PDB file of C-alpha atoms in Angstrom:
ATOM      1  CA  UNK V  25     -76.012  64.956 -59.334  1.00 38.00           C
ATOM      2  CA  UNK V  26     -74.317  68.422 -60.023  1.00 41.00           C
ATOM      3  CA  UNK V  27     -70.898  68.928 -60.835  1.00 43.00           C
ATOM      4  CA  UNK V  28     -68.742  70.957 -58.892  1.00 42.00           C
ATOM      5  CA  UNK V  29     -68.562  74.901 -59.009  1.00 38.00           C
ATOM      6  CA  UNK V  30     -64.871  75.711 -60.246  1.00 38.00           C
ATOM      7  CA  UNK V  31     -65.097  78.661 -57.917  1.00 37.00           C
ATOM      8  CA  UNK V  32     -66.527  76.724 -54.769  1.00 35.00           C
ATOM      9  CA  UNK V  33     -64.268  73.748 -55.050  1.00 35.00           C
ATOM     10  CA  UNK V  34     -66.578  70.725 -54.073  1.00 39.00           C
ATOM     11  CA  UNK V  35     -68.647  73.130 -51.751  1.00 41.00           C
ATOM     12  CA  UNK V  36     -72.288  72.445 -53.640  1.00 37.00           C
ATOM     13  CA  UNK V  37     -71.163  68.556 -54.072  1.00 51.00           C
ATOM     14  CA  UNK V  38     -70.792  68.950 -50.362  1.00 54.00           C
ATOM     15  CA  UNK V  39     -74.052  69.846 -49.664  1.00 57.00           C
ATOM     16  CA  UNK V  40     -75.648  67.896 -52.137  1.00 51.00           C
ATOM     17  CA  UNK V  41     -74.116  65.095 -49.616  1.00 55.00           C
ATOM     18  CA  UNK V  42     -75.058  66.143 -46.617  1.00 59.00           C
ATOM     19  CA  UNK V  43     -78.397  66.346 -47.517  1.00 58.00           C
ATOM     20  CA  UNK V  44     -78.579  62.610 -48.829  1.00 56.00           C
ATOM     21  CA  UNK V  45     -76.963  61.568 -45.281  1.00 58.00           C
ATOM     22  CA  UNK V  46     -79.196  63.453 -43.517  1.00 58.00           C
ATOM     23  CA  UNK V  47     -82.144  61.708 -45.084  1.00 54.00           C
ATOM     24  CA  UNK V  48     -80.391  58.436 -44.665  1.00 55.00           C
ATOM     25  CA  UNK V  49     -79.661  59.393 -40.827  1.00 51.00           C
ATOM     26  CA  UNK V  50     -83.489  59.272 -40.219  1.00 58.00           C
ATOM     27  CA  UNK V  51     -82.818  55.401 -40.911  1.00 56.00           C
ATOM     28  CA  UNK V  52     -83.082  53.929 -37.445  1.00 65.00           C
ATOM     29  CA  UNK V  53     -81.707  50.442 -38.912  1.00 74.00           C
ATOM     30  CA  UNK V  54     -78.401  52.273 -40.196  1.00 86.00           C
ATOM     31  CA  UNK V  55     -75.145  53.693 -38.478  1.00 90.00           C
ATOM     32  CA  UNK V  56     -73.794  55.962 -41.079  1.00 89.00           C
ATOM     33  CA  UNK V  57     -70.352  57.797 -39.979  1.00 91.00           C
ATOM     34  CA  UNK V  58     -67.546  59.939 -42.728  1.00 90.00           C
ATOM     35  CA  UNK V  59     -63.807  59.882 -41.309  1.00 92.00           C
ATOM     36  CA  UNK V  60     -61.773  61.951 -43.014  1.00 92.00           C
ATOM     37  CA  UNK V  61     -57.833  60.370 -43.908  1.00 89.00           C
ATOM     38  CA  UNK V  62     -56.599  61.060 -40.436  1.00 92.00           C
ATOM     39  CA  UNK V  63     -59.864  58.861 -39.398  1.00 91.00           C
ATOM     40  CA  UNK V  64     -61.371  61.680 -37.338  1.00 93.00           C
ATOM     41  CA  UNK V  65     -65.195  61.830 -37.149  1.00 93.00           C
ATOM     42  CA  UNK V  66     -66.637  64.616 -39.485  1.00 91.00           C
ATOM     43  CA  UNK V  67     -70.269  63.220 -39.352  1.00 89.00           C
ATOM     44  CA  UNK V  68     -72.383  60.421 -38.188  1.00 89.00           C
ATOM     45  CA  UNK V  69     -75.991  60.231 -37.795  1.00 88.00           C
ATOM     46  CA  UNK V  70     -78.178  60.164 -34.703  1.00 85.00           C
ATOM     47  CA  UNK V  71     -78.267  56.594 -34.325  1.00 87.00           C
ATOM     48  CA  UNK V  72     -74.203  56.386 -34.060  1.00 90.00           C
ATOM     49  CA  UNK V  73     -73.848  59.498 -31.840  1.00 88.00           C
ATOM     50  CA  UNK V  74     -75.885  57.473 -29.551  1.00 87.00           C
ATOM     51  CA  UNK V  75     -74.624  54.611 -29.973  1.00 88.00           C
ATOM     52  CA  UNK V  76     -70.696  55.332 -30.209  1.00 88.00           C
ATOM     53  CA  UNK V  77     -68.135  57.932 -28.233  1.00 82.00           C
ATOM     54  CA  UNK V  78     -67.771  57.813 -24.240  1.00 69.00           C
ATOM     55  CA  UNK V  79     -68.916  60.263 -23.577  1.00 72.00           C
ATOM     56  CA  UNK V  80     -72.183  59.630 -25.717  1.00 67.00           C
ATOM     57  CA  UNK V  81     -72.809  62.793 -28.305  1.00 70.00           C
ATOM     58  CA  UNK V  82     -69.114  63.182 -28.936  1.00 84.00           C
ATOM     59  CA  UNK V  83     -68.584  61.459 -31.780  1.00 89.00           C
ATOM     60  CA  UNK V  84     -68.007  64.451 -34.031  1.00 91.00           C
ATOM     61  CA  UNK V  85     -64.260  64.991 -34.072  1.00 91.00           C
ATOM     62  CA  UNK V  86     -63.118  62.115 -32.116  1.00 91.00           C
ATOM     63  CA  UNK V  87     -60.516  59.625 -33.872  1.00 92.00           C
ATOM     64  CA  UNK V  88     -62.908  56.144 -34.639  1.00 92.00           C
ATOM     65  CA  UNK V  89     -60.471  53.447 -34.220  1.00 91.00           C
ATOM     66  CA  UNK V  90     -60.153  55.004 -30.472  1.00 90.00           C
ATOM     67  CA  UNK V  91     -63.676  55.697 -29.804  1.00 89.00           C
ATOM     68  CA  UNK V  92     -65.291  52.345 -31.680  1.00 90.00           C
ATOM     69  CA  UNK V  93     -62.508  49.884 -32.179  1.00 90.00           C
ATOM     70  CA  UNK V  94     -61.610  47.314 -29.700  1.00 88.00           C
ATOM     71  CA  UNK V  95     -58.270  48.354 -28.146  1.00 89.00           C
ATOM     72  CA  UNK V  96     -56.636  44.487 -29.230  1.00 87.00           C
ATOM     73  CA  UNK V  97     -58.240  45.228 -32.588  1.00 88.00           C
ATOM     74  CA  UNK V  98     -57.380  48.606 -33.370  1.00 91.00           C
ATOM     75  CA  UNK V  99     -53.370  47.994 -34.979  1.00 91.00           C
ATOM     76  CA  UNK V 100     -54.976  45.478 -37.290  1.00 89.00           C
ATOM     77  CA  UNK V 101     -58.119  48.606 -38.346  1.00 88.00           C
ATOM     78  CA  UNK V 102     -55.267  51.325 -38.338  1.00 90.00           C
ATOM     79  CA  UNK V 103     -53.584  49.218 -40.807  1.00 89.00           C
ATOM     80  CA  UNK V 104     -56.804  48.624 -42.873  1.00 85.00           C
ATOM     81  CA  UNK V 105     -57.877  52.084 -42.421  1.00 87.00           C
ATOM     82  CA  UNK V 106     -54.444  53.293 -44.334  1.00 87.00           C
ATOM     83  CA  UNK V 107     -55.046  50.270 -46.875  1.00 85.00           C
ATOM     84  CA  UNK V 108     -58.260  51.780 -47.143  1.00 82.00           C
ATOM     85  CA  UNK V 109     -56.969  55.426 -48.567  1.00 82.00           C
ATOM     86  CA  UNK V 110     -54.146  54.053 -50.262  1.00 82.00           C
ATOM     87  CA  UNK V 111     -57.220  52.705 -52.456  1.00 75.00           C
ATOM     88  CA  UNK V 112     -55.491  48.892 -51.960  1.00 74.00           C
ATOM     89  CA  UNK V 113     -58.323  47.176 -51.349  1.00 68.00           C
ATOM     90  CA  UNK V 114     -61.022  46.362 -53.324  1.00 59.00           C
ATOM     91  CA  UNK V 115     -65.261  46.718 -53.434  1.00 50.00           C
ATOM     92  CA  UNK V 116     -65.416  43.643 -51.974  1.00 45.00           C
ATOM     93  CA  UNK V 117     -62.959  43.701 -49.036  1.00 48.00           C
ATOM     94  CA  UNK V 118     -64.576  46.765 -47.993  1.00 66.00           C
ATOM     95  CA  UNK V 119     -67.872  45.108 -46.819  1.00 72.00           C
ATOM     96  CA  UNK V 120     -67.186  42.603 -43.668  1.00 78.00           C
ATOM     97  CA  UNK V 121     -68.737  42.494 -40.372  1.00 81.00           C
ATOM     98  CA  UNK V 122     -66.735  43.529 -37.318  1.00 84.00           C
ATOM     99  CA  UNK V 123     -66.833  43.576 -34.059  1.00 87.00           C
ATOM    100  CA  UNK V 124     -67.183  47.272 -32.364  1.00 89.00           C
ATOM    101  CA  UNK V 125     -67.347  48.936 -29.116  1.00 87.00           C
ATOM    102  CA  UNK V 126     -70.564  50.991 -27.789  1.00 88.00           C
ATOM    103  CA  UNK V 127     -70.467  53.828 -25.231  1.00 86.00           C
ATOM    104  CA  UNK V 128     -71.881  51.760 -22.467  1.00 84.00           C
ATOM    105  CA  UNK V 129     -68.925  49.143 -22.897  1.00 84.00           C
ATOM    106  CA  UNK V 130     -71.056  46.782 -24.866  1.00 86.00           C
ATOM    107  CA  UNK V 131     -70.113  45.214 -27.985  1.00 87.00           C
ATOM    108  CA  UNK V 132     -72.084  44.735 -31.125  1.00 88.00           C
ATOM    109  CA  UNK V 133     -71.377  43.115 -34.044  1.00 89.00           C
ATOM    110  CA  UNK V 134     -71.756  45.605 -37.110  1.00 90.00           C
ATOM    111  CA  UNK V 135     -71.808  44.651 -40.784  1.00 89.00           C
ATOM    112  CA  UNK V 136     -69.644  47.824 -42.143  1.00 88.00           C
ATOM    113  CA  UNK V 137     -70.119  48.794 -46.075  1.00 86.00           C
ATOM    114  CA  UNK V 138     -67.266  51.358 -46.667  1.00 85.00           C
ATOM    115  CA  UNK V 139     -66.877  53.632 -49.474  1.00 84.00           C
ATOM    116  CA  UNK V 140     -63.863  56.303 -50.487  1.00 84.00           C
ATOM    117  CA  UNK V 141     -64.758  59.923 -50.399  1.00 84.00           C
ATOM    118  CA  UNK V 142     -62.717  61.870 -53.298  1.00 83.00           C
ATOM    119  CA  UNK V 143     -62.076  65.441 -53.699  1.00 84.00           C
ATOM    120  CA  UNK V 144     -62.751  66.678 -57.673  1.00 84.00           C
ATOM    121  CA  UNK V 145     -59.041  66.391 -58.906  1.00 86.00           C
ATOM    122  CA  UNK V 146     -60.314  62.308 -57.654  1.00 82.00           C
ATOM    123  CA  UNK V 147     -57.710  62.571 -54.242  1.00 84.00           C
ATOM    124  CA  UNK V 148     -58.979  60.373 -51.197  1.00 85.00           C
ATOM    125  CA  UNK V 149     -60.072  62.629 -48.600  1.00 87.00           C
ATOM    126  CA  UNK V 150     -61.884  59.615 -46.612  1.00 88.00           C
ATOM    127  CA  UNK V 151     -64.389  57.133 -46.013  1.00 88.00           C
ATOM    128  CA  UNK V 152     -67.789  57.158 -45.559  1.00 88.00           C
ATOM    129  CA  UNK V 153     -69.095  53.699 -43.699  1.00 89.00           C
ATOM    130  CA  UNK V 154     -73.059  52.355 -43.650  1.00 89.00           C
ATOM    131  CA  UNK V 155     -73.220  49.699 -40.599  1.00 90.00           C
ATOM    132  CA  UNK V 156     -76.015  47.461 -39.561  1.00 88.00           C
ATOM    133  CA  UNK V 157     -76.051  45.895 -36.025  1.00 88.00           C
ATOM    134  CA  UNK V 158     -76.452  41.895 -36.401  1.00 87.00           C
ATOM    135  CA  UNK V 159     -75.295  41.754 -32.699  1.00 83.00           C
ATOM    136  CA  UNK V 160     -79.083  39.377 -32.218  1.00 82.00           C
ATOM    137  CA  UNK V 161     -78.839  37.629 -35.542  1.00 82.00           C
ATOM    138  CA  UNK V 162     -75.133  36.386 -34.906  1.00 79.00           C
ATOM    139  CA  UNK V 163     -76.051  35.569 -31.381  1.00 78.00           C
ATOM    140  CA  UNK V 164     -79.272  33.662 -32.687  1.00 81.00           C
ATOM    141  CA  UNK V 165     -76.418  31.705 -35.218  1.00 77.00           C
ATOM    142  CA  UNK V 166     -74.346  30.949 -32.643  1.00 75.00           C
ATOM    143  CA  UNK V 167     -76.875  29.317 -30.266  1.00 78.00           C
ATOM    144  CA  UNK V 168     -78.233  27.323 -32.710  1.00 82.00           C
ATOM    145  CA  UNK V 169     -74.224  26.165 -33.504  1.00 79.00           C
ATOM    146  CA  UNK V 170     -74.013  25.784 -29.726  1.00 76.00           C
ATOM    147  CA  UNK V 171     -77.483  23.770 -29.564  1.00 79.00           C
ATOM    148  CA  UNK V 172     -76.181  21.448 -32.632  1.00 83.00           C
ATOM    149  CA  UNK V 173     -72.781  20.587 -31.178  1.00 78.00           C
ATOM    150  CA  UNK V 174     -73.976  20.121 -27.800  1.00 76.00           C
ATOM    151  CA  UNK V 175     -76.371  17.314 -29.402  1.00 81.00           C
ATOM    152  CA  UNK V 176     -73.663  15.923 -31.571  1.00 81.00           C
ATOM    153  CA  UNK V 177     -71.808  15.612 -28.333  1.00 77.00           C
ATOM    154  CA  UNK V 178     -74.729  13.587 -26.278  1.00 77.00           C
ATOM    155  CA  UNK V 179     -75.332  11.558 -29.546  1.00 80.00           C
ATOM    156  CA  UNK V 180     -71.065  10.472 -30.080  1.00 81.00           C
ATOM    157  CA  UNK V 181     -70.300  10.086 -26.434  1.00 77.00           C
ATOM    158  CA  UNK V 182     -70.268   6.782 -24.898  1.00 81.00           C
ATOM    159  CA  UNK V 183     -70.715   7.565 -21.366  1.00 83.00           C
ATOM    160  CA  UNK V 184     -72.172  10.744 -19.597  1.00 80.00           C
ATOM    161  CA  UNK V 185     -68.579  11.831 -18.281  1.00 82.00           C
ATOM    162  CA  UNK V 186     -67.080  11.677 -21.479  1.00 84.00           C
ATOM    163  CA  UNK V 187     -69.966  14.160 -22.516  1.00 86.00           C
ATOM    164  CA  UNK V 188     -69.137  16.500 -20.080  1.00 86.00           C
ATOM    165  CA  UNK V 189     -65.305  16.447 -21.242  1.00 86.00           C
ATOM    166  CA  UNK V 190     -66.343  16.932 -24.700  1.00 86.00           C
ATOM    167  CA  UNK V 191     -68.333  19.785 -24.079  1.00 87.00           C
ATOM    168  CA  UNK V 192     -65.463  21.489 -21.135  1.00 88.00           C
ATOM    169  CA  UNK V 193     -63.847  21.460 -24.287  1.00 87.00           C
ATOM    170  CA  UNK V 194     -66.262  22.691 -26.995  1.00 86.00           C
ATOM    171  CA  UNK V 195     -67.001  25.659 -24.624  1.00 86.00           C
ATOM    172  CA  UNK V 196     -62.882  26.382 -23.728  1.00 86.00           C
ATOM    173  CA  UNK V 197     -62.633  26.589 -27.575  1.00 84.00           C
ATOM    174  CA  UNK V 198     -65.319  28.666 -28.208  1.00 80.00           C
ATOM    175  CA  UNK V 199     -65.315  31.428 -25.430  1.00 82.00           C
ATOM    176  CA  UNK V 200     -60.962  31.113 -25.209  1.00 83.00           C
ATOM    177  CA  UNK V 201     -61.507  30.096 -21.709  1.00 89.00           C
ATOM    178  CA  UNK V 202     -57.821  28.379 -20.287  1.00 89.00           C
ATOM    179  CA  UNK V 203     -59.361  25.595 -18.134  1.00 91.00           C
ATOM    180  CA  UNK V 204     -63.186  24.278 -17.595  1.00 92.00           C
ATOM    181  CA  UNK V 205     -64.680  21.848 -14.830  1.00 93.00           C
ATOM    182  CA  UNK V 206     -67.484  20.432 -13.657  1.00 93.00           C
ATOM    183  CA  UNK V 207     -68.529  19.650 -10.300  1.00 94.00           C
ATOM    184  CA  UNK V 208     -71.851  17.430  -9.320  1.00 93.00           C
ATOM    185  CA  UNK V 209     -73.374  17.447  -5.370  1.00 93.00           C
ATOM    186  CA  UNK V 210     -72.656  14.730  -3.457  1.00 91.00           C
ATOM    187  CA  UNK V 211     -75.573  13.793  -0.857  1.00 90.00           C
ATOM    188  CA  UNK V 212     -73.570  11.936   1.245  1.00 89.00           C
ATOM    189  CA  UNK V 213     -70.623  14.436   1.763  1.00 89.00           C
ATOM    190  CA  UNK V 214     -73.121  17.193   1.764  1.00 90.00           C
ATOM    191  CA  UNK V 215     -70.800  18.951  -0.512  1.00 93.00           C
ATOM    192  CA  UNK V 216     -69.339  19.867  -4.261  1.00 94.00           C
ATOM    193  CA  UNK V 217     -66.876  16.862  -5.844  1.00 92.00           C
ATOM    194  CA  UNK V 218     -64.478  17.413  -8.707  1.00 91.00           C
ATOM    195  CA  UNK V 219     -66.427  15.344 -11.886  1.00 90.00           C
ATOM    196  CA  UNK V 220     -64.083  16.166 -14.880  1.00 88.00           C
ATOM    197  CA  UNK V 221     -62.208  19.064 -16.758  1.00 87.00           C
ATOM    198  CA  UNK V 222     -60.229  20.413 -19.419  1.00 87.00           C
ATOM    199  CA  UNK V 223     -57.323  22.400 -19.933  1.00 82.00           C
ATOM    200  CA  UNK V 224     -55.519  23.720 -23.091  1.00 70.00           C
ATOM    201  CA  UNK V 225     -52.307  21.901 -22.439  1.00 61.00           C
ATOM    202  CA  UNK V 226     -52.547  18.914 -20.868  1.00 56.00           C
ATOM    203  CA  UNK V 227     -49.205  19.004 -18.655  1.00 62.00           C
ATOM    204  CA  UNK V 228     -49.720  22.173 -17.990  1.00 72.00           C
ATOM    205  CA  UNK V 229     -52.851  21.766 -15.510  1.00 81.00           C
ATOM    206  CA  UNK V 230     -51.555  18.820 -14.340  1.00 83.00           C
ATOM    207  CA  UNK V 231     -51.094  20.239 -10.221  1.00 85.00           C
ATOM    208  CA  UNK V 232     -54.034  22.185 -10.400  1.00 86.00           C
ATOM    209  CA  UNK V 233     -56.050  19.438 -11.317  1.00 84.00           C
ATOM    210  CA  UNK V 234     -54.651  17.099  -9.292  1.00 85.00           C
ATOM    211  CA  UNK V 235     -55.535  19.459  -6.153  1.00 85.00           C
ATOM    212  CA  UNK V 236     -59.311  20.079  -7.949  1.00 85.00           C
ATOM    213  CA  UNK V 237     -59.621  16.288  -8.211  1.00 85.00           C
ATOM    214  CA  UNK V 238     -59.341  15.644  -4.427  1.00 84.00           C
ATOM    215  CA  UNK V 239     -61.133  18.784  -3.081  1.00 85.00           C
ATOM    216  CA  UNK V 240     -64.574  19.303  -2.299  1.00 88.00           C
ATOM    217  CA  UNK V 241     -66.457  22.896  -1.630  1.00 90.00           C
ATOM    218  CA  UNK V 242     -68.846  23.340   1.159  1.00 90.00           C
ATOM    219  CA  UNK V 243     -71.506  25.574   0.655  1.00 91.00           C
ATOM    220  CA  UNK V 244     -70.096  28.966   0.326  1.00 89.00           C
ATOM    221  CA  UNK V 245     -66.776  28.109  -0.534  1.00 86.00           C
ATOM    222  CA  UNK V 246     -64.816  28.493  -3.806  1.00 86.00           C
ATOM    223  CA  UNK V 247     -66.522  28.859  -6.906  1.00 89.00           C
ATOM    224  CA  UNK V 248     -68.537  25.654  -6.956  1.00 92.00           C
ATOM    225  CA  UNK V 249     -70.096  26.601  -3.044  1.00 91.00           C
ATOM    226  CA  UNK V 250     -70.550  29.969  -3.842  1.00 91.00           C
ATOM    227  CA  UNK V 251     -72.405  29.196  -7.114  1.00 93.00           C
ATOM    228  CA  UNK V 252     -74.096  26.159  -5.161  1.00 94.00           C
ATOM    229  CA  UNK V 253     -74.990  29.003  -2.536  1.00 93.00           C
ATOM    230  CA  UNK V 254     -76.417  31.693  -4.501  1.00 92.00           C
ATOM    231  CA  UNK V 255     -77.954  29.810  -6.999  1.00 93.00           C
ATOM    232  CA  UNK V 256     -76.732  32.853  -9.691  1.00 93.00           C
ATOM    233  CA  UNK V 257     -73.964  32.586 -12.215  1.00 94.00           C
ATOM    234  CA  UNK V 258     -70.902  34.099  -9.895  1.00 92.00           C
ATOM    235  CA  UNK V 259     -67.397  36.627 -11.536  1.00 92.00           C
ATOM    236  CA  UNK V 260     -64.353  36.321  -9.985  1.00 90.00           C
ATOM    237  CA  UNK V 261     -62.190  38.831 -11.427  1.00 90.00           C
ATOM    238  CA  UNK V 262     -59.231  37.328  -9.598  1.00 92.00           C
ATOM    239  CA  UNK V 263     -59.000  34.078  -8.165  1.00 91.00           C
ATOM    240  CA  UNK V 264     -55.740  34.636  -6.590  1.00 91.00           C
ATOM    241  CA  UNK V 265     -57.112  37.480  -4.247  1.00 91.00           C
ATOM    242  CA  UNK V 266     -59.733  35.738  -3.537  1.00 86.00           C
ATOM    243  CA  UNK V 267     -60.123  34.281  -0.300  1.00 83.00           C
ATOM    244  CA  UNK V 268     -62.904  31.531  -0.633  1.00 78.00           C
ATOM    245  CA  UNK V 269     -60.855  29.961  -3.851  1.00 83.00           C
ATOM    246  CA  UNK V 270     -58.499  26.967  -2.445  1.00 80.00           C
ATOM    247  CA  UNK V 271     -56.567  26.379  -5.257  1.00 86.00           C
ATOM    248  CA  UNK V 272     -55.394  30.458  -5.544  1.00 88.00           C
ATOM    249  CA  UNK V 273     -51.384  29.510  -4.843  1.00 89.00           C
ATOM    250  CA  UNK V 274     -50.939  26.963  -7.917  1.00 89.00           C
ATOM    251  CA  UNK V 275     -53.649  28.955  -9.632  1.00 90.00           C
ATOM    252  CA  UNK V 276     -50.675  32.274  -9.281  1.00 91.00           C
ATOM    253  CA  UNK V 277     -48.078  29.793 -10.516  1.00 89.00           C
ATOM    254  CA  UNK V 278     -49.667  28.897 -13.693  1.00 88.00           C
ATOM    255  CA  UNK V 279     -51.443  32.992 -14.391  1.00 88.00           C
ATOM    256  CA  UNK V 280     -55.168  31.511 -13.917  1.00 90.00           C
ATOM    257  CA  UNK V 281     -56.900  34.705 -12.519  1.00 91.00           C
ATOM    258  CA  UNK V 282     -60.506  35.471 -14.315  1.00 92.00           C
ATOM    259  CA  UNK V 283     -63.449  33.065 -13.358  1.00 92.00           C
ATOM    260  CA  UNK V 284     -67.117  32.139 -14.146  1.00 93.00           C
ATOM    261  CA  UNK V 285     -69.251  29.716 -12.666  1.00 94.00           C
ATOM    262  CA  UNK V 286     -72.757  28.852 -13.227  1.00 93.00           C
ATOM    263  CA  UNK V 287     -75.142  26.528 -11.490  1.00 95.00           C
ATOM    264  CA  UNK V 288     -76.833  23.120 -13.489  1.00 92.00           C
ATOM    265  CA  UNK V 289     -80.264  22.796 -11.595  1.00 91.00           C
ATOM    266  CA  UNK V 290     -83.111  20.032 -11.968  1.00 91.00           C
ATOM    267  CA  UNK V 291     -86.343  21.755 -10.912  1.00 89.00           C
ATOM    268  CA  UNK V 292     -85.110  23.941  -8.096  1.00 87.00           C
ATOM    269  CA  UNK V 293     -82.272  22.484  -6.833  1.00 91.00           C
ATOM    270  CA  UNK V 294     -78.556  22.753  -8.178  1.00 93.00           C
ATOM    271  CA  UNK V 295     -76.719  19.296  -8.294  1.00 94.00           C
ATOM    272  CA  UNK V 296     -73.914  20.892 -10.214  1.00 94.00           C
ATOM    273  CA  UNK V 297     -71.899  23.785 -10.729  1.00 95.00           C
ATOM    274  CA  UNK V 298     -69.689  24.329 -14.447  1.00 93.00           C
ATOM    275  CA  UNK V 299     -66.811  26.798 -14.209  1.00 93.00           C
ATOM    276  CA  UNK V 300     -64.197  28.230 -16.602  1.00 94.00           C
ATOM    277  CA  UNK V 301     -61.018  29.787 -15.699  1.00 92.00           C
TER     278      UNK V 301
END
């Protein structure tokens, strides 16, 4: 490396940079972006100009923790990101995997290595990040997790409904999901009956379950007919408006509004329908 021209300030170091990002930007495995200490965008390669900004290109210039960071997220990275400059963290608290937000609303799970950029006098004038999208291999880790508990649950449960509780549960833990049931097809009613369920709270859900444990859905109505009737995993972005759902009063009363519902088949029929709320 050269050292700075007195004249030119850190002009030639500057380009001596931009050079080696420029040959690490051809690095289609890398996201490589340089904030400076307001944490505006003053470079990123190709790969995160595509990948970041809404809309995509506009990276350059735009503030990162509004363009990248998950809105619930970004107090916590503003705080970090001042931590950061302030030089109180160390080598190794600057490497951690986080989770970010992509131009097309996605979100990927990037392992972040982030380094200070100084001026000659040694002031912070920013960061310069390298990420790595592990979005697959932590999905891959967390199926397998998934795979494992689900078999520890089959293996330690005494009876099949005491299965299905146990894994209401292991899936309302995981995924932050309020309240989780299962419903099985009933040949004789020709219809969808309440099986079991769990709620964060016990007392809580008390009503609602009550009024799930002595309903049953035709075809086409609520969540478990309209899952039974499609065939498809079903959204409800709000159960309350939603005409179909029977329970959408108590539902109100306790602030259950999101929903998803998705069918259990055996060949080509569906004898069951899972939902979380």
């Amino acid at each position: 490396s050269r050292p700075a021209s007195k004249e030119r300030g850190c002009d030639m170091d500057s380009e001596f940079v931009k050079r080696f990002l420029n040959q690490l930007g051809n690095d289609d495995n890398l996201f490589v972006v340089a904030l400076d200490n307001t944490g505006t965008v003053t470079y990123a390669n190709a790969k995160a100009r595509e990948r970041f900004c809404n809309p995509p290109g506009k990276l350059i210039g735009a503030k990162w923790v509004d363009v990248a960071i998950l809105p619930e997220d970004r107090p916590r990275a503003k705080k970090r990101f001042a931590a950061l400059l302030a030089g109180k963290l160390d080598g190794l608290a600057q490497i951690g995997d986080v989770d970010v937000l992509a131009c097309d609303g996605s979100r990927l799970r990037i392992l972040w290595s982030n380094h200070l950029l100084r001026e000659s006098d040694g002031t912070i004038s920013g960061i310069l990040g390298f990420g790595q999208d592990i979005t697959e291999q932590r999905r891959v880790q967390f199926r397998l997790g998934l795979h494992q508990a689900v078999a520890r649950i089959i293996g330690e449960s005494e009876s099949y409904r005491q299965a299905v509780e146990h894994f209401l549960r292991l899936i309302c833990e995981q995924f932050d999901w309020d309240f989780g049931e299962a419903w099985i097809y009933e040949n004789k009613r020709k219809a969808m009956i309440w099986h079991s369920c769990h709620g964060h709270g016990p007392g809580y859900y008390t009503r609602f379950r009550e009024i799930s444990q002595n309903a049953e859905f035709a075809m086409g109505y609520g969540i478990p007919g309209v899952v039974w009737q499609s065939g498809q995993p079903v959204w409800i972005e709000d159960v309350t408006k939603n005409p179909t759902f029977l329970r959408r009063e108590e539902a109100a009363r306790i602030g259950l509004h999101c929903a998803f519902g998705f069918p259990v088949r055996v060949g080509d029929s569906v004898v069951g329908v899972i939902n979380f709320l």
